[in-house]
Coordinates of C-alpha atoms in Angstrom, one line a residue:
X1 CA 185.8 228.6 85.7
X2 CA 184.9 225.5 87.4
X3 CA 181.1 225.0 87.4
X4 CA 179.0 224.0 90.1
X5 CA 177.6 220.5 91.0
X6 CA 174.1 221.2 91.6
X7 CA 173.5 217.9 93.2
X8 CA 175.4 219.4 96.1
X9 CA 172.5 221.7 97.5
X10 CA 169.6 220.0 99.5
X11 CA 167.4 223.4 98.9
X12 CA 165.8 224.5 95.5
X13 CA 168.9 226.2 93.1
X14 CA 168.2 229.6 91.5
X15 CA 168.8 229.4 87.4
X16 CA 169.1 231.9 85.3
X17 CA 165.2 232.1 84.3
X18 CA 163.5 231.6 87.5
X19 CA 160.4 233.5 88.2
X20 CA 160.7 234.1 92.2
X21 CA 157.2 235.7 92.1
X22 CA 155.7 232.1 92.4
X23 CA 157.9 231.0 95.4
X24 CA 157.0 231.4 98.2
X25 CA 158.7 232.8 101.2
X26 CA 159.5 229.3 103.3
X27 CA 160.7 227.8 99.8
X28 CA 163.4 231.1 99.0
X29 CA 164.6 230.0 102.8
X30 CA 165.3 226.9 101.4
X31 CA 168.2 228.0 99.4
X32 CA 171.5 226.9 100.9
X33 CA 173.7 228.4 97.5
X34 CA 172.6 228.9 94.6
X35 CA 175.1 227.7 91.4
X36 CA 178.0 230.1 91.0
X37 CA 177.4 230.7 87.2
X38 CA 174.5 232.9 88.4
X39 CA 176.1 234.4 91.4
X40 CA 179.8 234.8 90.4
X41 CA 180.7 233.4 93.9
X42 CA 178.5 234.4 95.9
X43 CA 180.7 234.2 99.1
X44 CA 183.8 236.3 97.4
X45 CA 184.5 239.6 99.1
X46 CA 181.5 238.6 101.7
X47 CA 182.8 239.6 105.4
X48 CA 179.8 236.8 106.7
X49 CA 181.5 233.7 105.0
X50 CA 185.1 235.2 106.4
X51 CA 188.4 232.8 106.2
X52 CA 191.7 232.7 107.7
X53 CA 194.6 230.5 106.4
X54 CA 191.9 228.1 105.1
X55 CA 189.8 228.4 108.6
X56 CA 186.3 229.6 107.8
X57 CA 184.3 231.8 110.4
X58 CA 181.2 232.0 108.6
X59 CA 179.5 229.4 111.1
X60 CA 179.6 232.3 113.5
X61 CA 180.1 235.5 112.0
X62 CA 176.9 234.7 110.0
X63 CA 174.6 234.1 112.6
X64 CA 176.0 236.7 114.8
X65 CA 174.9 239.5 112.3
X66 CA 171.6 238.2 111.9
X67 CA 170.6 237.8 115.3
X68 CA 168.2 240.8 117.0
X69 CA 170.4 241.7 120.3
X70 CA 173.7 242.0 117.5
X71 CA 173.2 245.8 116.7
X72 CA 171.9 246.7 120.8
X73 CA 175.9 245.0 121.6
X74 CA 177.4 247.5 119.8
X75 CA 175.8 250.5 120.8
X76 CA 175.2 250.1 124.4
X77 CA 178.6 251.0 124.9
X78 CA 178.9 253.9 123.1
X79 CA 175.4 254.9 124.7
X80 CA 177.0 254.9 128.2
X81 CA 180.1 256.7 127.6
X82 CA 177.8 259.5 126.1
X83 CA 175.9 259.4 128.7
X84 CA 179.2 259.8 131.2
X85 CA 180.1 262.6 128.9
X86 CA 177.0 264.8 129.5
X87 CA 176.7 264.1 133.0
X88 CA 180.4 265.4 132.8
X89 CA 179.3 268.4 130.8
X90 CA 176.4 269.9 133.4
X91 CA 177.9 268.4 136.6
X92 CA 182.3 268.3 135.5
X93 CA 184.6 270.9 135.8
X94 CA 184.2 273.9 133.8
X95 CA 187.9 273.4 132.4
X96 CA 187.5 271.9 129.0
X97 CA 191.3 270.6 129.2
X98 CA 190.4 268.1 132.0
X99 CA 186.8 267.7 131.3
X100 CA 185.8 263.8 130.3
X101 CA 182.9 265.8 128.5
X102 CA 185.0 268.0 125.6
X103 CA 187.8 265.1 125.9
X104 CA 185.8 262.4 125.3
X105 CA 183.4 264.3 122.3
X106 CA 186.1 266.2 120.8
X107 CA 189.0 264.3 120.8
X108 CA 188.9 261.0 120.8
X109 CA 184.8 260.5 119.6
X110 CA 186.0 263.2 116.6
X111 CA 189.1 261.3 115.8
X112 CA 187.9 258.2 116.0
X113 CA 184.7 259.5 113.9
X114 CA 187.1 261.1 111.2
X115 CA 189.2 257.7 110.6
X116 CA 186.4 255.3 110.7
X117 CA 185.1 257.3 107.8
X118 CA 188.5 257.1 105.9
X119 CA 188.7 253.3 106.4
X120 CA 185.4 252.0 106.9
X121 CA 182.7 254.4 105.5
X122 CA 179.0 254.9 107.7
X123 CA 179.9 252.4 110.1
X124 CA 180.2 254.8 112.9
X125 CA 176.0 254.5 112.3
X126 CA 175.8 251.2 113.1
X127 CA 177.0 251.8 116.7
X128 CA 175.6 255.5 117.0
X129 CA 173.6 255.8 120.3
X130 CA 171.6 259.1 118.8
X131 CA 170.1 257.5 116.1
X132 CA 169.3 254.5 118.0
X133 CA 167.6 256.3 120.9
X134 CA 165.1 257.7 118.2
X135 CA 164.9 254.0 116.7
X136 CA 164.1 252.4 120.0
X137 CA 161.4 255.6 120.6
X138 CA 159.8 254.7 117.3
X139 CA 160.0 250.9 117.8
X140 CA 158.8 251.0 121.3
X141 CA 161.9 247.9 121.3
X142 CA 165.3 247.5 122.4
X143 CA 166.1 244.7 119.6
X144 CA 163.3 242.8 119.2
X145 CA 160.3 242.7 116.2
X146 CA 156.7 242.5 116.1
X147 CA 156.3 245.2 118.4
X148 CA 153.5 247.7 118.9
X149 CA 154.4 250.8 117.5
X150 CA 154.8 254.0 120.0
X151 CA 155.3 256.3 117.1
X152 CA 152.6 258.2 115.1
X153 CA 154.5 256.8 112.5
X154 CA 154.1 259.6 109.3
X155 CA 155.1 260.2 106.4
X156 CA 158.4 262.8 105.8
X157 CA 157.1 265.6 104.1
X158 CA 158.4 265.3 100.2
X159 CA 159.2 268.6 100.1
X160 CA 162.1 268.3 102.5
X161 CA 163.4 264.6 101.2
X162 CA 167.0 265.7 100.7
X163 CA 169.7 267.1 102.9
X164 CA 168.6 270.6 103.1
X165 CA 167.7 270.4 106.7
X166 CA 170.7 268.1 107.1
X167 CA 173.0 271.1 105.5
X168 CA 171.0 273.6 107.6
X169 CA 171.7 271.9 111.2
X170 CA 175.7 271.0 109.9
X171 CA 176.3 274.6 108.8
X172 CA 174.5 275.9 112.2
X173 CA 176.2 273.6 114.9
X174 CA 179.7 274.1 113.1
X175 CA 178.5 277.9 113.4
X176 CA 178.0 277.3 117.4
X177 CA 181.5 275.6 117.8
X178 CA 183.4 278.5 115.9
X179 CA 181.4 281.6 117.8
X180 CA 180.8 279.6 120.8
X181 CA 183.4 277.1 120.8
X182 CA 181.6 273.9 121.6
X183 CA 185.5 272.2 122.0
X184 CA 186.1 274.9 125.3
X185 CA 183.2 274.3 126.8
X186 CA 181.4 271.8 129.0
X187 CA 178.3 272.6 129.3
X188 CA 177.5 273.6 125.7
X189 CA 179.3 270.5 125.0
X190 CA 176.3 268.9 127.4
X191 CA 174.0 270.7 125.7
X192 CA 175.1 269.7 122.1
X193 CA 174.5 266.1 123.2
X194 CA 170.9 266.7 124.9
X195 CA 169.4 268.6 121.7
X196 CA 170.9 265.7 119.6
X197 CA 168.6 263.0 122.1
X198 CA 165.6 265.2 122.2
X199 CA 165.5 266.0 118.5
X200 CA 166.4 262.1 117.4
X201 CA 163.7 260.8 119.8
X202 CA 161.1 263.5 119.4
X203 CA 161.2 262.6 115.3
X204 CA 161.8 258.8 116.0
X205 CA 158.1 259.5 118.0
X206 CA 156.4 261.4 115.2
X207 CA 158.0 260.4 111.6
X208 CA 158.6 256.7 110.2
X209 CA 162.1 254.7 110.4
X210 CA 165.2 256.7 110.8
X211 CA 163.7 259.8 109.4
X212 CA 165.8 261.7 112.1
X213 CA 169.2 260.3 110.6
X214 CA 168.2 260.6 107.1
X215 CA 167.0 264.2 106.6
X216 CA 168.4 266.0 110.2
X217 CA 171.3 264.5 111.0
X218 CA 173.6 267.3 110.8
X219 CA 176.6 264.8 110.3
X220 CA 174.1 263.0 107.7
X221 CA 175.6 264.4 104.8
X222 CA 179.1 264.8 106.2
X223 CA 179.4 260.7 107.6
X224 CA 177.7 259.3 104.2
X225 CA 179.3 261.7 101.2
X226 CA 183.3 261.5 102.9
X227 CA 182.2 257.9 103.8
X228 CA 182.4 257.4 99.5
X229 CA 186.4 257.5 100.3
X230 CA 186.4 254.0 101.7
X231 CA 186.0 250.4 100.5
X232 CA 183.2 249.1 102.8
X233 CA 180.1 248.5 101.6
X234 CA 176.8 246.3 101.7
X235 CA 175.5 245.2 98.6
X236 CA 173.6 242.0 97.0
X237 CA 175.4 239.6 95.5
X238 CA 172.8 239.3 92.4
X239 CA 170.8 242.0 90.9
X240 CA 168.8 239.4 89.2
X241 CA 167.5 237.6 91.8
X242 CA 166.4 240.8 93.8
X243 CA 164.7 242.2 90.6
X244 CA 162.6 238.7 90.5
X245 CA 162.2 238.9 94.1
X246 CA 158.8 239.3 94.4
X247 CA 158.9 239.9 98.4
X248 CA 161.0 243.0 98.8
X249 CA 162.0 242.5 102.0
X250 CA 164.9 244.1 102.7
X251 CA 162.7 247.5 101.7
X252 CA 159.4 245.9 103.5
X253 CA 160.9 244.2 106.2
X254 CA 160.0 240.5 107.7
X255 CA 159.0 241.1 111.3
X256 CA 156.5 238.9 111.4
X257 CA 158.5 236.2 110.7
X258 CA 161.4 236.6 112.9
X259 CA 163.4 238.6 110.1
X260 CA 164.6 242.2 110.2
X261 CA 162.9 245.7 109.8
X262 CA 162.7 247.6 106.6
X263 CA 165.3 249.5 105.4
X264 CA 165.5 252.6 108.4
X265 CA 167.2 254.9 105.9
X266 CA 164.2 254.5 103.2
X267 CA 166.5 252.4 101.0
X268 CA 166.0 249.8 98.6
X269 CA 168.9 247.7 99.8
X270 CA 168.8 245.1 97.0
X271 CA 169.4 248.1 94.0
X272 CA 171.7 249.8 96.3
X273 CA 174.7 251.1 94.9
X274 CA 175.9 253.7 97.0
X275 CA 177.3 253.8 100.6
X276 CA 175.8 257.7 100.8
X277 CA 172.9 256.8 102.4
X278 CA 173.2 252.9 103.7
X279 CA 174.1 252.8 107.1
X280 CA 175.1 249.1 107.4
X281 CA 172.8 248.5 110.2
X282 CA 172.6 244.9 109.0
X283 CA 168.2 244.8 108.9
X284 CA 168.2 243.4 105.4
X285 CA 170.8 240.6 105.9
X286 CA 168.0 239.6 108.8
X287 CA 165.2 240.3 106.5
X288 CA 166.4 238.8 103.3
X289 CA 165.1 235.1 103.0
X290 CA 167.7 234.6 99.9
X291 CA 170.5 234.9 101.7
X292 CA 170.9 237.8 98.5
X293 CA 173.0 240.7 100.6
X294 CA 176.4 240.8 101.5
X295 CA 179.0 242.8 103.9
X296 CA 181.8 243.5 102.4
X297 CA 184.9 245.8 100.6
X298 CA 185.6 247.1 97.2
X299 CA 188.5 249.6 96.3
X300 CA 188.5 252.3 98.1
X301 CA 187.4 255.6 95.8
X302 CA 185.2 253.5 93.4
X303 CA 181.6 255.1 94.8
X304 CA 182.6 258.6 93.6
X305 CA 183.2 257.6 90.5
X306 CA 181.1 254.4 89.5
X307 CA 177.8 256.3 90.6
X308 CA 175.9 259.5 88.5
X309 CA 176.9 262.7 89.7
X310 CA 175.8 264.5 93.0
X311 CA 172.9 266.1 93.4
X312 CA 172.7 269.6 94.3
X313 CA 172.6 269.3 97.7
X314 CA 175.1 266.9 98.1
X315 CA 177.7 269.3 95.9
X316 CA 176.4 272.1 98.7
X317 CA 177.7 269.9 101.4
X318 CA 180.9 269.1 100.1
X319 CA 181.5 272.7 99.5
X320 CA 180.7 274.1 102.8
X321 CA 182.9 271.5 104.0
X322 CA 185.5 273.0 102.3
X323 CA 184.7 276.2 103.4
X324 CA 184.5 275.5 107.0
X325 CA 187.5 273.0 107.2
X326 CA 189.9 274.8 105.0
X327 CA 189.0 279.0 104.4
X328 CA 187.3 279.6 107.9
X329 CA 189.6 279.0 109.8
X330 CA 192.5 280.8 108.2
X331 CA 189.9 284.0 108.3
X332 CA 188.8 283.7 111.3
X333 CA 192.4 283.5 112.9
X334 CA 193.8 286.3 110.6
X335 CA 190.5 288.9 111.0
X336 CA 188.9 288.3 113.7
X337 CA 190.4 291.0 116.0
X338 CA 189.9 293.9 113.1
X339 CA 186.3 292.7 111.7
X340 CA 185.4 293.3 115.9
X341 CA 186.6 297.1 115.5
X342 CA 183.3 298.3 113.6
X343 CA 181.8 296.7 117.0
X344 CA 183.4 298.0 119.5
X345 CA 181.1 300.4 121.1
X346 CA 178.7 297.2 121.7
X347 CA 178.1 295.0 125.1
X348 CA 180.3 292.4 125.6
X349 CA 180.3 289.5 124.2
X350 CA 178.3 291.2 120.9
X351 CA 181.4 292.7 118.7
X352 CA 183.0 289.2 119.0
X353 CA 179.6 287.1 117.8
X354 CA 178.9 289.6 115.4
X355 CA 182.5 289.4 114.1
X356 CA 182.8 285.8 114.1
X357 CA 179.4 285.1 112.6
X358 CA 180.4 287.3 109.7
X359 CA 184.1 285.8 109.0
X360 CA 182.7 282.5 109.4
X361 CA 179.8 283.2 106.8
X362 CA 182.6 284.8 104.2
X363 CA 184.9 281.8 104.3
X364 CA 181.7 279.6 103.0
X365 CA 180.7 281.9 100.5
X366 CA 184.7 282.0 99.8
X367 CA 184.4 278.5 99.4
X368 CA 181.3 279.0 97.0
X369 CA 182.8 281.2 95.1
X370 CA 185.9 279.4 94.1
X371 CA 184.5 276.1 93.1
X372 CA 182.2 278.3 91.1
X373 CA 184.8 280.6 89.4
X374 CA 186.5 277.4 88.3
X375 CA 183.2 275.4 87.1
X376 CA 182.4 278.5 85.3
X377 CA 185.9 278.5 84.0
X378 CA 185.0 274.5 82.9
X379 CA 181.6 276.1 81.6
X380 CA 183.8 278.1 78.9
X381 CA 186.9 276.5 78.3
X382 CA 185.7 272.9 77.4
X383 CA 183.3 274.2 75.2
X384 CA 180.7 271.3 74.9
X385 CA 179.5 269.6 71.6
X386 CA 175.8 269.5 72.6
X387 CA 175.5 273.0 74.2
X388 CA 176.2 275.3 77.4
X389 CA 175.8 273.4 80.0
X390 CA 176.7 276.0 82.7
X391 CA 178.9 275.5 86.1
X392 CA 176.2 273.9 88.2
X393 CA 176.3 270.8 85.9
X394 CA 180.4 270.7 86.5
X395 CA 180.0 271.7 90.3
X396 CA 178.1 268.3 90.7
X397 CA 180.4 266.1 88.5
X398 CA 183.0 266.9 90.2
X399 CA 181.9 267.1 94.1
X400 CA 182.8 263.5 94.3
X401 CA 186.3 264.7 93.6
X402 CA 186.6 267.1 96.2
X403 CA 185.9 264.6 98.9
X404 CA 189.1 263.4 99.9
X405 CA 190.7 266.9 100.0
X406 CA 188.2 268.1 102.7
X407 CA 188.1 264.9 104.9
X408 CA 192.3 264.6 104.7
X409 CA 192.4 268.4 105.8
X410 CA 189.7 267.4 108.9
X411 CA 192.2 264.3 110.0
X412 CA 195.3 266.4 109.6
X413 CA 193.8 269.0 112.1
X414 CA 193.1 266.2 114.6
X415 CA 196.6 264.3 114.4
X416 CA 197.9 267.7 115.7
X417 CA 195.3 267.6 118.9
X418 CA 195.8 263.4 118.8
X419 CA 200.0 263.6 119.3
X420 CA 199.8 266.9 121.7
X421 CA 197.0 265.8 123.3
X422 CA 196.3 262.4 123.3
X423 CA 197.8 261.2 126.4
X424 CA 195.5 263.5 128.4
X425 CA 192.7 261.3 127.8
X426 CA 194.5 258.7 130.5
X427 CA 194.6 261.5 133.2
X428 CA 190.7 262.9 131.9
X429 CA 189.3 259.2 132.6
X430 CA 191.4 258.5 136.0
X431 CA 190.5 262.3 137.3
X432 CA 186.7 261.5 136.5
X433 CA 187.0 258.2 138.5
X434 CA 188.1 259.1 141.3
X435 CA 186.2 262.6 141.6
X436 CA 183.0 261.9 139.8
X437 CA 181.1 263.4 138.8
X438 CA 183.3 266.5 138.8
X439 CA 186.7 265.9 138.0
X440 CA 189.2 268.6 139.0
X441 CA 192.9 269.7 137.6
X442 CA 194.6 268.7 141.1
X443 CA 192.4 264.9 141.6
X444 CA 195.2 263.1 141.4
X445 CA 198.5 264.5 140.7
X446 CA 199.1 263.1 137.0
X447 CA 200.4 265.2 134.7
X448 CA 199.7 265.3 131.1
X449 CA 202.4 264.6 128.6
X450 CA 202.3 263.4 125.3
X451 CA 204.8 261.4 123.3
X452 CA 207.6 262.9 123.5
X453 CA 209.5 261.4 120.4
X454 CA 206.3 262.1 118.1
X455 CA 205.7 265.9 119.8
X456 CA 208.1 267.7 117.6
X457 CA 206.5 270.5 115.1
X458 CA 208.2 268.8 112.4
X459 CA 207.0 265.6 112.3
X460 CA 203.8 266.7 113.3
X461 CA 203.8 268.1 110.2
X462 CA 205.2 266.1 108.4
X463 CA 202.6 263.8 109.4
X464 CA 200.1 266.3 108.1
X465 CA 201.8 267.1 104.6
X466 CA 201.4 263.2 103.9
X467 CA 197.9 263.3 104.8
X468 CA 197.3 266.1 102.8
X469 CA 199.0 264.6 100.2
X470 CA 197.2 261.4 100.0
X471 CA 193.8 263.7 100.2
X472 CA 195.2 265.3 96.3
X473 CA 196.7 261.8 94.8
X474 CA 192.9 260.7 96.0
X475 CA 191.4 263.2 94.2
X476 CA 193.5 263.5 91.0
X477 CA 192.4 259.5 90.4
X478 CA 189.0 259.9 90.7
X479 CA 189.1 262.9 88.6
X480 CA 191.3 260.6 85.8
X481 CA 188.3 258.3 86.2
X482 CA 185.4 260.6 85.8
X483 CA 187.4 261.5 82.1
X484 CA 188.2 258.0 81.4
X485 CA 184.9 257.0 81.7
X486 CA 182.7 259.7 80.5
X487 CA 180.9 257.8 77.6
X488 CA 179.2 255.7 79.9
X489 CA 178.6 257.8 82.5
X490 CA 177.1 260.5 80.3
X491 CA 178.5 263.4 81.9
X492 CA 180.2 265.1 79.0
X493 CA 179.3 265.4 75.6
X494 CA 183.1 264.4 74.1
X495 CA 186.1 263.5 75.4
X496 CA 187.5 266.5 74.5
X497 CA 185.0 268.6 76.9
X498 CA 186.0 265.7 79.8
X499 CA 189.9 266.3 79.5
X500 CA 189.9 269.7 79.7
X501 CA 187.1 270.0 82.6
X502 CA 189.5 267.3 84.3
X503 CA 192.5 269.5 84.0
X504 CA 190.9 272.4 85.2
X505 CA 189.6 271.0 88.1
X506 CA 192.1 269.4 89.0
X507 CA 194.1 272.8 89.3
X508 CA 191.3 273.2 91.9
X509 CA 192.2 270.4 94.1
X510 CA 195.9 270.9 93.8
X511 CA 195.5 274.6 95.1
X512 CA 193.1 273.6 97.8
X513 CA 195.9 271.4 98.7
X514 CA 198.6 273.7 98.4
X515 CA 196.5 276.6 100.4
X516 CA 195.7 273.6 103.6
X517 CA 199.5 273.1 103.7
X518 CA 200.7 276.8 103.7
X519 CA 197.9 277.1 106.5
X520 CA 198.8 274.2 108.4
X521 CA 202.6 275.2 108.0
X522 CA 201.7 278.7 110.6
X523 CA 199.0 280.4 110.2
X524 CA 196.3 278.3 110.9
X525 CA 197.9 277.2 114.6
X526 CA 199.4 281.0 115.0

């Protein structure tokens, strides 16, 4: 390794035994790069300091993510084609199949959703106009700092620091969309977006920071435990120098002095080493004086099985995911139309609720069920040196392993609507235009066709099988790295007990996968 000059900085360097309590805030500023040795290159794998064929951009990528108005760019945008969408949704046409309101939300906002996760973890948060209305109510600010505070500003309650609520609200609204369908319907499709406002600004207006997007979100959990699948992240560069940092304020904030706010999810960004909760929004690279935090990738998989194991209440999530992506469905298109015969003799439309309600409850507790059977299975078969452990140790060692079969499954469903449907969303957006804000089927004489040399069944699914696929192969590796590394990660007792948990589970994940292709092969689009 070549070693630094340290002649070459102007600033203060930081060395290996520095005490950063005793500097001061304008002499940390002073740092233009501290020595490599300390760092290990502090500009490696740093999407700031970005180069192309030798060309650097870091003159303007850097300041561009540390200025105030950079965050308000991204999501003003999003925050008027939302806005189109509702006004779409209580004043469009009532037919969901030309209406920019279900179009827009769940088709191309879902898709787009769905693969941003796959490829570039929360992001989707850092341009999210829901969360940012309840920001801006809390901030009483657009962009800017130092700003009097509209909100009463309180504390969470402890009791309900998790994802509980955030479980509660996902399981309900994905509830509303199977009885209701929230997809066929304008209006609701409206409605969906005006709760979302009111609740994110009516928190933002009460509670401190983003406690809206941390603990009610009801994509919270979803966006930041699938988000583990891919290789984006925001980290420090040096553990060491944030543990000396006596200012903490990427946790604290520095609006006084120009910086950035605290962390909005509650986060101490400089011991951060998950992308579960961090939604990138880029306050501590404006509040961090030591130029310590970096934006940047890693391999994709690595957070689900470099970090401890899940808590409880993440595992839940995963699994209801799998419930209401993968066995819902299947019962709900299969049953439906016998579980309404006990009903019958009730008003329209209470046998179908009733019906639904119930088929979409059993394919959670299906879900349940079978992850528990099989970590009970674990619970026996691996027999453990130090003891029983039970199934609700394995069920959260190895939710990180379900992930990728649950979020491949979600983007194999909406390739199917993206290839049928996609070139609709042309017509949707010229209809609106030119007969807003209604939008009929006859505006202007386009029909809707999609591409005709990818709208074939068999490719369709085809496309879907590989999906699928790539969700198991995910899943088997980070499964072969929980067991390789169990000594570290103290999740077993031997390596006996973490090979045959491994195997078993990942029977699991190979008949989740094999059960999503049978379904997507017929019966889940009979």
């Amino acid at each position: 390794m070549v070693k630094s000059d340290p002649n070459r900085y102007a600033g203060p360097t930081i060395r290996d035994n520095v005490e950063l309590e005793m500097w001061t805030p304008a002499q940390i500023a002073k740092i233009e790069g501290p020595p490599r040795e300390v760092w290990d290159d502090p500009d490696a794998n740093d999407l700031q300091m970005l180069s192309i064929r030798g060309k650097s951009f870091g003159h303007l990528l850097r300041p561009l993510m540390r200025s105030r108005p950079f965050q308000f760019a991204l999501i003003l945008p999003n925050f008027l084609i939302f806005f189109l969408a509702a006004l779409s949704g209580f004043f469009g046409t009532n037919d969901a199949s030309v209406s920019l309101a279900t179009v827009l939300t769940w088709i191309v906002w879902w898709a787009f959703l769905l693969l941003m996760i796959a490829g570039l973890s929360r992001l989707w948060c850092i341009i999210c106009p829901f969360g940012a209305m309840g920001e801006w109510a809390h901030r009483f600010s657009l962009w800017q700092t130092g700003q009097k505070r509209f909100s009463l500003n309180l504390s969470w309650p402890k009791e309900l620091k998790n994802l509980w609520l955030v479980n509660a609200f996902f399981i309900f609204f994905l509830w509303m969309d199977n009885v209701f369908g929230f997809g066929n319907s304008p209006i609701l499709t409206g409605y969906f977006i005006v709760v979302l406002v009111v609740l994110d600004v009516g928190i933002g207006l009460m509670f401190e920071r983003r406690s809206f997007c941390r603990y009610m979100c009801p994509i919270n959990g979803f966006i930041g435990l699938q988000g583990l699948f891919a290789g984006f992240e925001m980290r420090s560069k040096s553990s060491q120098v944030c543990r000396q940092c006596r200012g903490k304020w990427c946790l604290k904030g520095r609006e006084a002095d120009g910086g950035g706010y605290g962390c909005p999810m509650f986060l101490y960004p400089g011991g951060n080493e998950t992308n579960k909760y961090c939604i990138l929004c880029t306050e501590c690279l404006k509040s961090c004086p030591n130029n310590t935090m970096r934006w940047g990738v890693r391999p994709p998989l690595k957070d689900l099985w470099t970090n401890k194991a899940f808590s409880f209440d993440e595992s839940f999530n995963i699994i209801a995911l799998l419930g209401v992506s993968s066995v819902a469905p299947i019962i709900l298109i299969k049953f439906v139309r016998a579980a309404e015969t006990p009903f019958a003799g009730l008003t329209q439309p209470y046998p179908q609720i009733i019906s639904k309600t119930a088929l979409y409850i059993a394919g959670l507790a299906i879900a349940f069920l079978i992850v528990f059977a099989v970590s009970f299975a674990v619970s026996k078969l691996a027999s453990p040196e130090e003891g029983f452990k039970g199934a609700k140790h394995y069920v959260n060692v190895y939710a990180p392993a379900l992930v990728p079969i649950p979020l491949m499954k979600l983007i194999a469903d909406i390739i199917d609507h993206i290839v049928r449907n996609g070139s609709s969303v042309i017509y949707v957006l010229v209809n609106f235009i030119l007969d807003f804000p209604r939008g009929s089927p006859d505006a202007t004489g386009i029909e809707v066709s999609s591409p005709l040399a990818l709208n074939s069944p068999v490719i369709i699914y085809g496309l879907q099988a590989i999906i699928l696929t790539i969700g198991f192969f995910s899943s088997a590796y980070v499964l072969n790295k929980i067991a390789v590394n169990w000594e570290p990660q103290r999740k077993f007792s031997s390596a006996k007990e973490a090979r045959i948990a491994t195997i078993v589970m990942l029977i699991l994940s190979a008949g989740l996968t094999l059960f999503n292709l049978w379904a997507l092969s017929g019966p889940a689009v009979a």
